[in-house]
Coordinates of C-alpha atoms and ligand atoms in Angstrom, one line a residue:
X1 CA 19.0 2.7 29.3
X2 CA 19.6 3.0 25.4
X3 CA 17.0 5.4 23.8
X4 CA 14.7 4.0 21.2
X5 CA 15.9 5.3 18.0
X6 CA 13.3 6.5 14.6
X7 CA 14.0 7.2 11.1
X8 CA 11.0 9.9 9.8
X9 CA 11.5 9.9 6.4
X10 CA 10.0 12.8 4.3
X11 CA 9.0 11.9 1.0
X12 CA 6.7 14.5 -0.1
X13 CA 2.7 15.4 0.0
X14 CA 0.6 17.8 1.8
X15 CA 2.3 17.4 5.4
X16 CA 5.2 19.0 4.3
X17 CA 3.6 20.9 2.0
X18 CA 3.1 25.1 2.6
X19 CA 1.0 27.4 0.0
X20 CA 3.3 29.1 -2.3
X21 CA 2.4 33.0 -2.0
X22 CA 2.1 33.5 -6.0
X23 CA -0.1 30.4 -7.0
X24 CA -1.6 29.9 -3.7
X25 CA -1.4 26.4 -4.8
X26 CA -0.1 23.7 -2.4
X27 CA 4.1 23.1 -3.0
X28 CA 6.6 20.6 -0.7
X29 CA 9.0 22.9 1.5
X30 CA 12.5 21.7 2.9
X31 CA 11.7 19.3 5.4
X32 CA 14.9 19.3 7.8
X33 CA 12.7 21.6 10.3
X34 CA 10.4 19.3 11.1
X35 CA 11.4 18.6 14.7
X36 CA 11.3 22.6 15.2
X37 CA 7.7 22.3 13.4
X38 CA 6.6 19.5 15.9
X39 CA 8.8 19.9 19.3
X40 CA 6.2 17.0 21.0
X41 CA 8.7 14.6 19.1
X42 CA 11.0 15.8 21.2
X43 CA 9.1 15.2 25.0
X44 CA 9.3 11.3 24.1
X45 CA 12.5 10.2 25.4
X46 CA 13.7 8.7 21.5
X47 CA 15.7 10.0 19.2
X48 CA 14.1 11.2 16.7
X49 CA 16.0 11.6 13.5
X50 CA 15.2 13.3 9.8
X51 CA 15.6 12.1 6.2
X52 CA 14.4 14.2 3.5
X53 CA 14.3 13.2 -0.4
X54 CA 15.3 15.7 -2.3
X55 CA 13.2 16.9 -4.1
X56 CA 10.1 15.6 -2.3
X57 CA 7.2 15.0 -4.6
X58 CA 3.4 14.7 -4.7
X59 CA 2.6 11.5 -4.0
X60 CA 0.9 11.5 -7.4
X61 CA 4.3 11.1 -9.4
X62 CA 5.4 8.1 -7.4
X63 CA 7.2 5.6 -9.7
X64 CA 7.6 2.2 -8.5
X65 CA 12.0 3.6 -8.8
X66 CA 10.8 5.9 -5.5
X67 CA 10.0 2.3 -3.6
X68 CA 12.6 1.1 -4.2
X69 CA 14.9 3.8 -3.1
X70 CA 12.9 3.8 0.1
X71 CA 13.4 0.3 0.3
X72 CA 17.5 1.0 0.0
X73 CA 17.4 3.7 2.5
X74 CA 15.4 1.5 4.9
X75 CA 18.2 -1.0 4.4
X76 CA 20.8 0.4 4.5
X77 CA 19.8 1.6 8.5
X78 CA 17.9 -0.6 9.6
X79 CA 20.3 -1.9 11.9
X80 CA 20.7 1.8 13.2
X81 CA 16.9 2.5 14.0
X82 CA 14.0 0.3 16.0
X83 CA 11.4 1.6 13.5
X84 CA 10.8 4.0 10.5
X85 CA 8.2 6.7 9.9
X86 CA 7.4 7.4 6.1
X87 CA 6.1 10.7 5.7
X88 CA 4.1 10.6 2.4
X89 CA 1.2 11.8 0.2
X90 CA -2.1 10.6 0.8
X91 CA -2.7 10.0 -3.1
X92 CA -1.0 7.1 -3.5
X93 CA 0.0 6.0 -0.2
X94 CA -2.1 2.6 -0.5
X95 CA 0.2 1.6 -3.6
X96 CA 3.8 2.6 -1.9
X97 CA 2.4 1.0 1.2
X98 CA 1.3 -2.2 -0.2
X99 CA 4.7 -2.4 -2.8
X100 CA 7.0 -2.1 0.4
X101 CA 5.2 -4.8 1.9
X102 CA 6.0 -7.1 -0.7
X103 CA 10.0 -5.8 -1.3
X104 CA 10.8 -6.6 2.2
X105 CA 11.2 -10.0 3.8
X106 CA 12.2 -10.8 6.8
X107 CA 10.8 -7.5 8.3
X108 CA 11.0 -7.4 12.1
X109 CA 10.6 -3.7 12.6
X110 CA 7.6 -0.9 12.1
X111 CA 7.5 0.6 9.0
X112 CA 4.7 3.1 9.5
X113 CA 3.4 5.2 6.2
X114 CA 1.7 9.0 7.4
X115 CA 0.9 11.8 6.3
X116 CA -2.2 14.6 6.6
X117 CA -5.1 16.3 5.4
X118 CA -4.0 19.8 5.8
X119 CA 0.1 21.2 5.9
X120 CA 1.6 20.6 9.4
X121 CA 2.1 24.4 9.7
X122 CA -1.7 25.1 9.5
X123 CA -3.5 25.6 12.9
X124 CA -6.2 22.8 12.2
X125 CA -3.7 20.3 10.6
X126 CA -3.9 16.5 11.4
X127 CA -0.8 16.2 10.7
X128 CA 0.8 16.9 14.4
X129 CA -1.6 14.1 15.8
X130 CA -0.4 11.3 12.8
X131 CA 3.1 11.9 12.9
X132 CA 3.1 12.0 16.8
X133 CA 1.1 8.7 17.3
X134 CA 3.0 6.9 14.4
X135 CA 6.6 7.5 16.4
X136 CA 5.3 5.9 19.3
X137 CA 3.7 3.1 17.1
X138 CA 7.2 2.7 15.7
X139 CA 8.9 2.9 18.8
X140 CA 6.3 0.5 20.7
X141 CA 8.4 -2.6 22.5
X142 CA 6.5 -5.2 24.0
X143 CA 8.3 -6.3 27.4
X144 CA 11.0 -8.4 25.7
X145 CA 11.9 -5.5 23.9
X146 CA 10.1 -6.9 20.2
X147 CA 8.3 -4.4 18.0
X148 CA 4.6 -4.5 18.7
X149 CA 4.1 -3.7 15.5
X150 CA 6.6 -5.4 13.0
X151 CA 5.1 -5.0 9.7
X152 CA 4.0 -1.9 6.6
X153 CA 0.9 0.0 8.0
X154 CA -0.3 3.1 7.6
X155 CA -1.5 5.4 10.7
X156 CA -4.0 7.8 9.7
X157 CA -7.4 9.3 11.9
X158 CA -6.7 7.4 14.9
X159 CA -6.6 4.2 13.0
X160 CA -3.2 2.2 12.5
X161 CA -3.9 0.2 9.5
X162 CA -1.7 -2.9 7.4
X163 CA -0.7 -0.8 4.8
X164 CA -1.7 -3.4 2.0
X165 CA -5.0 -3.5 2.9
X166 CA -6.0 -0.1 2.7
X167 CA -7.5 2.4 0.2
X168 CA -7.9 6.5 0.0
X169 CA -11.6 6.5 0.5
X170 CA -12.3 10.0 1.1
X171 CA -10.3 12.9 -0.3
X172 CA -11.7 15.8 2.2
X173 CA -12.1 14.4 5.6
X174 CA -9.2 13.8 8.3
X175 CA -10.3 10.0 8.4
X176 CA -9.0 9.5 4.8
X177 CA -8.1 5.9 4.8
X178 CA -10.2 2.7 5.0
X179 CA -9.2 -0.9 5.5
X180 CA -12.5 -2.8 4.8
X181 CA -11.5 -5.8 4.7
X182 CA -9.3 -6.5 7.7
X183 CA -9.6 -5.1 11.2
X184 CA -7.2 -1.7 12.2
X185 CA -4.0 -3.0 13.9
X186 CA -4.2 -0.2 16.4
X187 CA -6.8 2.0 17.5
X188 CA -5.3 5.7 18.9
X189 CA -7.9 7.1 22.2
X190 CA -6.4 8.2 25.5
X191 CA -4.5 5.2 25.2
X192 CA -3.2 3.3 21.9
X193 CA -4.5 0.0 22.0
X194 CA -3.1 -2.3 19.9
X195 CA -4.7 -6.0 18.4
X196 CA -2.5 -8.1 18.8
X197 CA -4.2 -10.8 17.4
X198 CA -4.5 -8.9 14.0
X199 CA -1.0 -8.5 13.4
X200 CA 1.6 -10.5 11.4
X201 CA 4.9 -11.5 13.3
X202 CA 8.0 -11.5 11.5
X203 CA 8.4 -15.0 9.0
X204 CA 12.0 -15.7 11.0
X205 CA 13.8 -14.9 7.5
X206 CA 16.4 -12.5 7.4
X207 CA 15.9 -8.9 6.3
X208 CA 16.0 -8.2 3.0
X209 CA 15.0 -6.1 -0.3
X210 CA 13.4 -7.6 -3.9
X211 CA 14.1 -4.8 -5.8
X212 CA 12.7 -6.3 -9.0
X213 CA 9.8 -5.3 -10.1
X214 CA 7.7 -5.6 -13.4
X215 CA 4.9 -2.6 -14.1
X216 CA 3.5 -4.6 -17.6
X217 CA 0.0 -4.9 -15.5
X218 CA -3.1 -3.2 -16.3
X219 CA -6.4 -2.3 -14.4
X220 CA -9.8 -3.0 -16.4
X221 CA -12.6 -2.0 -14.8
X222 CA -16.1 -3.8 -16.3
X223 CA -18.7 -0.9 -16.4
X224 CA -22.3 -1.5 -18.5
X225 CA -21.8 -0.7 -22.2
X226 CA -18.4 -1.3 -22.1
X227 CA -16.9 -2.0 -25.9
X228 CA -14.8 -5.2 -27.3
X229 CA -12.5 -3.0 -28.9
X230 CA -11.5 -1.5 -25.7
X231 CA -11.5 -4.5 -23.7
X232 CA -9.9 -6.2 -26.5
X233 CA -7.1 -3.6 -26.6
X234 CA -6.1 -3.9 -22.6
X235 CA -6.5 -8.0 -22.4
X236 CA -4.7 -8.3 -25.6
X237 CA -2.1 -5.5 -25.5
X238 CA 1.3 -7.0 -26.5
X239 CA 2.9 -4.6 -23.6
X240 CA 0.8 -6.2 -20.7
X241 CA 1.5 -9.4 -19.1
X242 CA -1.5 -9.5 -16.3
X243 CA -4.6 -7.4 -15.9
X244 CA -6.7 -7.1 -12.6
X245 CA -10.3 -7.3 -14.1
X246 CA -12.1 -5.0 -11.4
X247 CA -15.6 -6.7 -11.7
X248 CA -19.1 -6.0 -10.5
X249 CA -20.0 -7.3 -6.9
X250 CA -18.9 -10.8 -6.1
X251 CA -16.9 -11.5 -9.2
X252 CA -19.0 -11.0 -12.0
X253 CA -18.5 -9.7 -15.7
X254 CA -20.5 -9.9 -18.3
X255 CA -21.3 -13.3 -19.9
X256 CA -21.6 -12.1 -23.4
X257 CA -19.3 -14.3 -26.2
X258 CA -17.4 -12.0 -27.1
X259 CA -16.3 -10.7 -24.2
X260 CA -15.7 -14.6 -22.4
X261 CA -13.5 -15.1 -25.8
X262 CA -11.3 -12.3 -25.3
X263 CA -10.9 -13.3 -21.8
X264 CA -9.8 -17.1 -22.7
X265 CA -7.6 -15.7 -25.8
X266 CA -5.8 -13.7 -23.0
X267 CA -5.5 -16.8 -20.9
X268 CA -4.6 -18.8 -23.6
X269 CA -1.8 -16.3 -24.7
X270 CA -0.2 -16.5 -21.3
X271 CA -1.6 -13.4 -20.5
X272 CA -2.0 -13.3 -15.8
X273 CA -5.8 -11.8 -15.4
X274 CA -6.8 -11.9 -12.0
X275 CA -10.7 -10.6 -10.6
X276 CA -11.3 -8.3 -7.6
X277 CA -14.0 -6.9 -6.9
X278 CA -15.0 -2.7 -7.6
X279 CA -17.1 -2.8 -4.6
X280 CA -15.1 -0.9 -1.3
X281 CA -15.7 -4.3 0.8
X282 CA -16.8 -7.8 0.9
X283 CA -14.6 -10.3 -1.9
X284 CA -14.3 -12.4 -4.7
X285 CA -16.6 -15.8 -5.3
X286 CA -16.6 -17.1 -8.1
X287 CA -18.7 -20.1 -7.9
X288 CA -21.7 -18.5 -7.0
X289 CA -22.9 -16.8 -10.3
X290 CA -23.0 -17.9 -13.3
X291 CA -21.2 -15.0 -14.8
X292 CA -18.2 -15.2 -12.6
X293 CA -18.0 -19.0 -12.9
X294 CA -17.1 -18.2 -16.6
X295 CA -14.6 -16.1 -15.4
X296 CA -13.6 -18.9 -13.4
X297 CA -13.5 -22.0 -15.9
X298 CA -11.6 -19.5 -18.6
X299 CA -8.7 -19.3 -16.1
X300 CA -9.0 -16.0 -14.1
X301 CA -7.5 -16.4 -10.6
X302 CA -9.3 -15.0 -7.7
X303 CA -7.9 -11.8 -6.1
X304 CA -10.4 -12.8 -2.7
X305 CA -10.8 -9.4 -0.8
X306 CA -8.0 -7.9 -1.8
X307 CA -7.9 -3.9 -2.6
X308 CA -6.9 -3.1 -6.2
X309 CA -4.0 -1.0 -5.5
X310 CA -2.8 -4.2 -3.2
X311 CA -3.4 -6.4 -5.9
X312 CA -1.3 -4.0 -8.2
X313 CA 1.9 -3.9 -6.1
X314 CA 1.6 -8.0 -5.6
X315 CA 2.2 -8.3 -9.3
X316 CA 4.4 -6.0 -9.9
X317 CA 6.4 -7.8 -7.4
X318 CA 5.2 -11.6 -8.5
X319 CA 5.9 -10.5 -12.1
X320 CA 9.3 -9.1 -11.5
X321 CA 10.4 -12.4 -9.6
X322 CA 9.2 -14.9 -11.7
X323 CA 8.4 -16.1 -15.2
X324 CA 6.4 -19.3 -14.0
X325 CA 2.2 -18.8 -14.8
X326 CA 1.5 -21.7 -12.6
X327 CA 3.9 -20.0 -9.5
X328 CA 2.5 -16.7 -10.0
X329 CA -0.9 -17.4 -9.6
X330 CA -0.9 -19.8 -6.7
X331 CA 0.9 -16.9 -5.3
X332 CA -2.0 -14.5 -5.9
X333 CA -4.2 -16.6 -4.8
X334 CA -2.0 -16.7 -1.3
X335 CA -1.9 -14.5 1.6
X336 CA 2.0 -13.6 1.5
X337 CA 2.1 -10.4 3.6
X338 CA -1.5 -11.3 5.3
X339 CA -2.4 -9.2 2.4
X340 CA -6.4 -11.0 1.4
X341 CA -8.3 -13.6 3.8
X342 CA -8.6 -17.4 1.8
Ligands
LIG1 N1 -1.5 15.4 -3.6 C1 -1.0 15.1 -2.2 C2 -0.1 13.9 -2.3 O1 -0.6 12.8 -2.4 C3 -2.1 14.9 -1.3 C4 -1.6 14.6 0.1 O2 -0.5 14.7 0.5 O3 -2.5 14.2 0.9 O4 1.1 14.1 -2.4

């Protein structure tokens, strides 16, 4: 019988990461141990095999170049491996996860983000348990040899996650990822039970990469006492094409003139502006208050339950494909990676 094979890829963040004796601060160490660090990889009969970026960084300086090199690499073997582990910071692992989600098509294989808490090398580290369980994610087959799991999620605390519906909620404890929104794609006990209801099979189109994608988005997000010079500078600013308007509860902002005028000059400059919601669950209505129903009628598209960082990576990507307002925003406003619930 032909072994399963898995790409890990390291990328960077605190799994890899050891204390540097001087600073005693937290720095990325050369990766190509890792199956010396972790011989349980090696009981599962796979092959297990190791990619390291050099240099691996903190998740923290992620640029949107790093996806798509990930993207490349992922390419350029997928025909090699039955799934791919993506070793990565916890800082920004939401964004990388959701922007993969959107440069690949066609997936039909598991593309599974990790990473830990605490360095792999320290006795208490989670690290051992999320790398383990996301190789046999990636390597799951159902009986006519299909991935289980063909899509970007993220395994962290027990939980295996769609990637673009997740968000770092807590930065201490070893359950550091939420997906409130939709239901976790696996749940890891004694056994790893999977929902198969919950997750997306492949669209049928042939694997491939969008490279292109445009960062001119901003993030605005409405507090009390906020000023019309500053929300006049980020609606308005020649640089930005859309904003996400992170509003209060289900959609609202406030219903002051000034600030509904700045939103409908943004509009009417061509300017994308779409509204989720600041709150860590629930969505987006905008026809139940009176304040978001402005929001509404000036031409703000709904952003449902997405998470902000999902909504980011969805423009970027919309943006960088097209130059069509109309497009884009039924787009948004459209579940293309099972990414927000209509
Ligand atoms: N600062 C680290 C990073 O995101 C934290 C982590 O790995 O969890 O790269």
């Amino acid at each position: 019988m032909v072994k399963s094979a898995i790409l890990l890829i390291y990328t960077g963040g605190t799994i890899g990461m050891k204390k540097d004796p001087v600073t005693q601060t937290l720095r990325p160490f050369d990766f190509s141990g890792i199956l010396d660090e972790v011989p349980e990889l090696q009981k599962f009969a796979l092959k297990v095999d190791a990619y390291n970026f050099d240099p691996p960084i903190d998740s923290s300086d992620v640029e949107p170049s790093r996806w798509v090199e990930l993207a490349r690499l992922i390419e350029s073997r997928y025909d090699q491996y039955d799934g791919f582990v993506v070793l990565h910071g916890t800082d920004t692992m939401a964004y990388s996860a959701s922007a993969l989600s959107y440069i690949f098509d066609g997936l039909s294989k598991p593309v599974v983000f990790t990473g830990s808490q605490l360095p792999i090398g320290v006795a208490r580290t989670d690290g051992k348990e999320n790398l383990i369980s996301s190789v046999e994610i990636a390597a799951a087959k159902d009986s006519d040899g299909r991935a289980i799991v063909p899509e970007v999620s993220i395994y962290f605390g027990s939980k295996l996650m769609r990637g673009n519906r997740t968000t770092k909620y807590d930065s201490e404890c070893f359950e550091a990822f939420a997906s409130p929104n939709c239901p976790p794609l696996a749940d890891a006990g004694i056994n790893i039970r999977y929902a198969s209801k919950e997750i997306l099979q492949p669209s049928g189109h042939p694997f491939s990469v969008h490279p292109s994608l445009d960062t001119r988005v901003s993030i605005l997000k409405i507090h009390p006492g906020i000023t019309p010079g500053i929300v006049r500078n980020i609606l308005l600013g020649e640089e930005t094409r859309a904003v996400i308007l992170e509003t209060f509860g289900a959609g609202n902002a406030p219903s002051r003139g000034w600030f509904i005028d700045c939103v409908r000059q943004a509009v009417a400059s061509g300017k994308i502006l779409v509204n989720v919601t600041q709150c860590p669950a629930g969505r987006v209505d905008m026809d139940i208050y009176e304040t978001g129903k402005q929001l509404k009628e000036a031409g703000v598209f709904c952003g449902y339950d997405s998470t902000t960082e999902n909504m980011l990576a969805k423009l970027f990507h919309l943006l960088g494909v097209s130059d069509d307002r109309e497009w884009i925003g039924r787009m948004i406003q459209t579940p293309l990676r099972g990414d927000i619930t209509v």
